[in-house]
Amino acid sequence: MKFDMHKAYDRVEWGFLEKIMIKMGFHQRWVTLIMACVKSVKYKVRVNSMETETFIPTRGLRQGDPLSPYLFLLVEEGLSRLLKGAESRGELHGVRVCRDAPVVSHLLFADDSLILMQASKENADNLKRLFDRYCAKSGQKVSGEKCSIFFNENTDVTVKAEVCEALNIVTESLSDKYLGLPALVGIDRSDCFQHLIDRVRAKTKGWKEKLLSMGVRKF
């Protein structure tokens, strides 16, 4: 399952971020300095060339700030801990790439979340409860319209319907990308990565022309 968070940076609760840093063992002095940076933001809105009075938000991370991606990773650590705890209690069952490989249940990169689990209603219900708990504490909100799900071709149709209903996901897609790469790669890899070849060719197309003199170019 590929989950997408709605306005992920804007919805971060400051109190949750602070508690996460303390829970992870950061020194109180360090946490205080970081939160001072986070809470120092002020905004003005321009309407018809007129600016409103300054107002101070109560949550969210500044877009474009070099510190914000790292702080958001700490927020996502809260979700990762919840998923690992559910795994250890047997409430969530991840997948293995082979018999002796470790179990993998999730891959998180900023606000892009990829969940890997066995397709069953029980797993789906437990995952839904975890996400509800995480969103209630962190301020995050799952964007159902942008979420998608992939099933093994041997998955029963009834199980598919139960999982999609439990997670409120309506898009079943095999063509979505995760971090710019195909989420699923079959035996024939030529089509999956053709877009990368096309991008490289587009970038290098004009390189040889730049080495020619102006006279040759005009000719």
Coordinates of C-alpha atoms in Angstrom, one line a residue:
M1 CA 0.0 0.0 0.0
K2 CA 1.2 3.5 -0.9
F3 CA 0.0 6.0 1.6
D4 CA 0.0 9.8 1.0
M5 CA -0.4 12.4 3.8
H6 CA -2.5 15.4 3.1
K7 CA -0.4 18.6 3.5
A8 CA 2.0 16.7 5.7
Y9 CA 4.4 19.5 6.7
D10 CA 1.6 22.0 7.4
R11 CA -0.3 19.6 9.8
V12 CA 2.6 18.6 12.1
E13 CA 1.6 19.2 15.8
W14 CA 4.4 21.0 17.6
G15 CA 3.7 19.2 20.9
F16 CA 4.0 15.8 19.1
L17 CA 7.4 16.7 17.6
E18 CA 8.7 17.8 21.0
K19 CA 7.6 14.6 22.7
I20 CA 9.1 12.5 20.0
M21 CA 12.5 14.2 20.4
I22 CA 12.4 13.8 24.2
K23 CA 11.4 10.1 23.8
M24 CA 14.3 9.5 21.4
G25 CA 16.8 10.8 24.0
F26 CA 17.6 14.3 22.8
H27 CA 18.8 16.6 25.5
Q28 CA 16.2 19.0 26.8
R29 CA 18.4 22.0 26.0
W30 CA 18.6 20.8 22.4
V31 CA 14.9 20.2 22.2
T32 CA 14.2 23.7 23.5
L33 CA 16.5 25.3 20.9
I34 CA 14.9 23.3 18.0
M35 CA 11.3 24.1 19.2
A36 CA 12.3 27.8 19.4
C37 CA 13.3 27.7 15.7
V38 CA 10.1 25.9 14.8
K39 CA 7.8 28.3 16.7
S40 CA 9.5 31.5 15.6
V41 CA 7.6 31.5 12.3
K42 CA 5.2 34.4 11.5
Y43 CA 3.0 34.9 8.5
K44 CA 1.3 37.6 6.5
V45 CA -1.3 37.1 3.8
R46 CA -1.4 39.5 0.8
V47 CA -4.9 40.1 -0.6
N48 CA -5.2 42.5 -3.6
S49 CA -1.7 43.9 -3.0
M50 CA -2.6 44.6 0.7
E51 CA -0.9 42.7 3.5
T52 CA -2.8 41.5 6.5
E53 CA -1.6 41.8 10.1
T54 CA 1.1 39.3 11.2
F55 CA -0.3 36.1 12.7
I56 CA 1.5 33.2 14.4
P57 CA 0.6 29.6 13.6
T58 CA 0.2 26.9 16.2
R59 CA 1.5 23.9 14.2
G60 CA 3.3 23.0 11.0
L61 CA 6.8 23.0 9.6
R62 CA 8.1 25.7 7.2
Q63 CA 8.3 24.6 3.6
G64 CA 11.8 25.1 2.1
D65 CA 13.5 25.3 5.4
P66 CA 16.6 23.0 5.3
L67 CA 15.8 21.8 8.9
S68 CA 12.2 20.8 8.1
P69 CA 12.8 17.5 6.3
Y70 CA 14.9 16.2 9.2
L71 CA 12.3 17.3 11.7
F72 CA 9.6 15.5 9.7
L73 CA 11.6 12.3 9.7
L74 CA 11.4 12.5 13.5
V75 CA 7.7 12.8 13.3
E76 CA 7.6 9.8 11.0
E77 CA 9.6 7.9 13.5
G78 CA 6.4 7.9 15.7
L79 CA 4.6 6.0 12.9
S80 CA 7.6 3.6 12.5
R81 CA 7.6 2.8 16.2
L82 CA 3.8 2.1 16.2
L83 CA 4.2 -0.3 13.2
K84 CA 7.2 -2.1 14.8
G85 CA 5.3 -2.5 18.1
A86 CA 2.3 -4.0 16.2
E87 CA 4.7 -6.4 14.5
S88 CA 6.2 -7.5 17.8
R89 CA 2.7 -8.1 19.3
G90 CA 1.6 -10.2 16.2
E91 CA -1.0 -7.6 15.2
L92 CA 0.6 -6.9 11.9
H93 CA 2.4 -9.3 9.6
G94 CA 4.9 -8.0 7.1
V95 CA 6.4 -9.8 4.1
R96 CA 9.7 -11.6 3.3
V97 CA 11.5 -11.5 0.0
C98 CA 12.7 -15.1 0.6
R99 CA 12.3 -17.7 3.4
D100 CA 15.3 -16.7 5.5
A101 CA 15.0 -12.9 4.9
P102 CA 13.9 -10.5 7.7
V103 CA 10.3 -9.4 7.7
V104 CA 9.7 -5.9 6.2
S105 CA 6.5 -4.1 7.0
H106 CA 7.1 -0.5 6.0
L107 CA 9.4 1.9 4.0
L108 CA 9.1 5.5 5.0
F109 CA 10.7 8.5 3.1
A110 CA 9.4 11.8 4.3
D111 CA 5.7 11.9 3.6
D112 CA 5.8 8.9 1.2
S113 CA 4.8 5.8 3.1
L114 CA 5.0 2.3 1.6
I115 CA 3.4 -0.4 3.7
L116 CA 4.1 -4.1 3.0
M117 CA 1.9 -6.7 4.7
Q118 CA -0.1 -9.9 4.2
A119 CA -3.4 -9.3 2.6
S120 CA -6.1 -10.0 5.3
K121 CA -8.9 -8.1 6.9
E122 CA -7.3 -8.6 10.3
N123 CA -4.1 -6.9 9.2
A124 CA -6.0 -4.1 7.4
D125 CA -8.2 -3.4 10.5
N126 CA -5.1 -3.3 12.8
L127 CA -3.3 -1.0 10.3
K128 CA -6.3 1.3 10.1
R129 CA -6.3 1.6 13.9
L130 CA -2.6 2.4 14.0
F131 CA -2.9 5.1 11.4
D132 CA -5.9 6.6 13.2
R133 CA -3.9 6.7 16.4
Y134 CA -0.9 8.2 14.7
C135 CA -2.9 10.9 12.9
A136 CA -4.8 11.9 16.1
K137 CA -1.5 12.5 17.9
S138 CA 0.7 14.0 15.1
G139 CA -1.9 16.0 13.3
Q140 CA -1.4 14.1 10.1
K141 CA -4.2 13.1 7.7
V142 CA -4.2 10.3 5.2
S143 CA -5.2 11.5 1.7
G144 CA -7.4 8.6 0.5
E145 CA -7.6 10.0 -3.0
K146 CA -3.9 9.7 -3.5
C147 CA -3.4 6.3 -1.8
S148 CA -3.1 3.2 -3.9
I149 CA -2.8 -0.5 -3.2
F150 CA -1.2 -3.5 -4.9
F151 CA -2.2 -7.1 -4.5
N152 CA -0.4 -10.4 -5.3
E153 CA -2.1 -11.9 -8.4
N154 CA -3.1 -14.9 -6.3
T155 CA -5.1 -12.8 -3.7
D156 CA -8.7 -13.8 -3.5
V157 CA -11.2 -11.2 -4.8
T158 CA -13.2 -11.2 -1.5
V159 CA -10.0 -10.5 0.5
K160 CA -9.1 -7.6 -1.8
A161 CA -12.6 -6.1 -1.3
E162 CA -12.3 -6.5 2.5
V163 CA -8.9 -4.9 2.7
C164 CA -9.8 -2.0 0.4
E165 CA -13.0 -1.3 2.4
A166 CA -11.1 -1.5 5.8
L167 CA -8.4 1.0 4.6
N168 CA -10.8 3.1 2.6
I169 CA -8.6 2.8 -0.5
V170 CA -10.4 2.8 -3.9
T171 CA -7.4 2.8 -6.2
E172 CA -5.8 -0.5 -7.1
S173 CA -2.8 0.3 -9.3
L174 CA 0.2 -1.4 -10.6
S175 CA 1.8 1.6 -12.4
D176 CA 2.4 3.9 -9.5
K177 CA 5.9 5.0 -8.6
Y178 CA 7.7 5.3 -5.3
L179 CA 10.5 7.9 -5.1
G180 CA 10.4 8.1 -8.9
L181 CA 10.8 4.4 -9.5
P182 CA 8.2 1.7 -10.3
A183 CA 6.7 0.2 -7.2
L184 CA 6.5 -3.2 -8.9
V185 CA 9.1 -4.7 -11.3
G186 CA 8.3 -7.8 -13.3
I187 CA 10.5 -10.2 -15.2
D188 CA 10.7 -7.8 -18.2
R189 CA 12.4 -4.7 -16.8
S190 CA 12.9 -2.8 -20.1
D191 CA 9.5 -1.0 -20.0
C192 CA 9.7 -0.3 -16.3
F193 CA 12.9 1.8 -16.5
Q194 CA 12.5 3.2 -20.1
H195 CA 11.5 6.6 -18.6
L196 CA 14.9 6.8 -17.0
I197 CA 16.7 6.1 -20.3
D198 CA 14.5 8.7 -22.0
R199 CA 15.4 11.3 -19.3
V200 CA 19.1 10.7 -19.7
R201 CA 18.9 10.9 -23.4
A202 CA 17.0 14.2 -23.2
K203 CA 19.7 15.6 -20.9
T204 CA 22.6 14.5 -23.1
K205 CA 21.0 15.4 -26.4
G206 CA 22.6 18.8 -26.7
W207 CA 26.0 18.0 -25.3
K208 CA 27.7 17.3 -28.6
E209 CA 26.2 20.4 -30.2
K210 CA 27.7 22.6 -27.5
L211 CA 31.2 21.4 -28.5
L212 CA 30.8 22.7 -32.1
S213 CA 31.8 26.2 -33.1
M214 CA 29.1 28.8 -33.8
G215 CA 29.8 28.6 -37.5
V216 CA 29.2 24.9 -37.7
R217 CA 26.0 25.3 -35.6
K218 CA 24.6 27.8 -38.0
F219 CA 25.5 25.6 -41.0

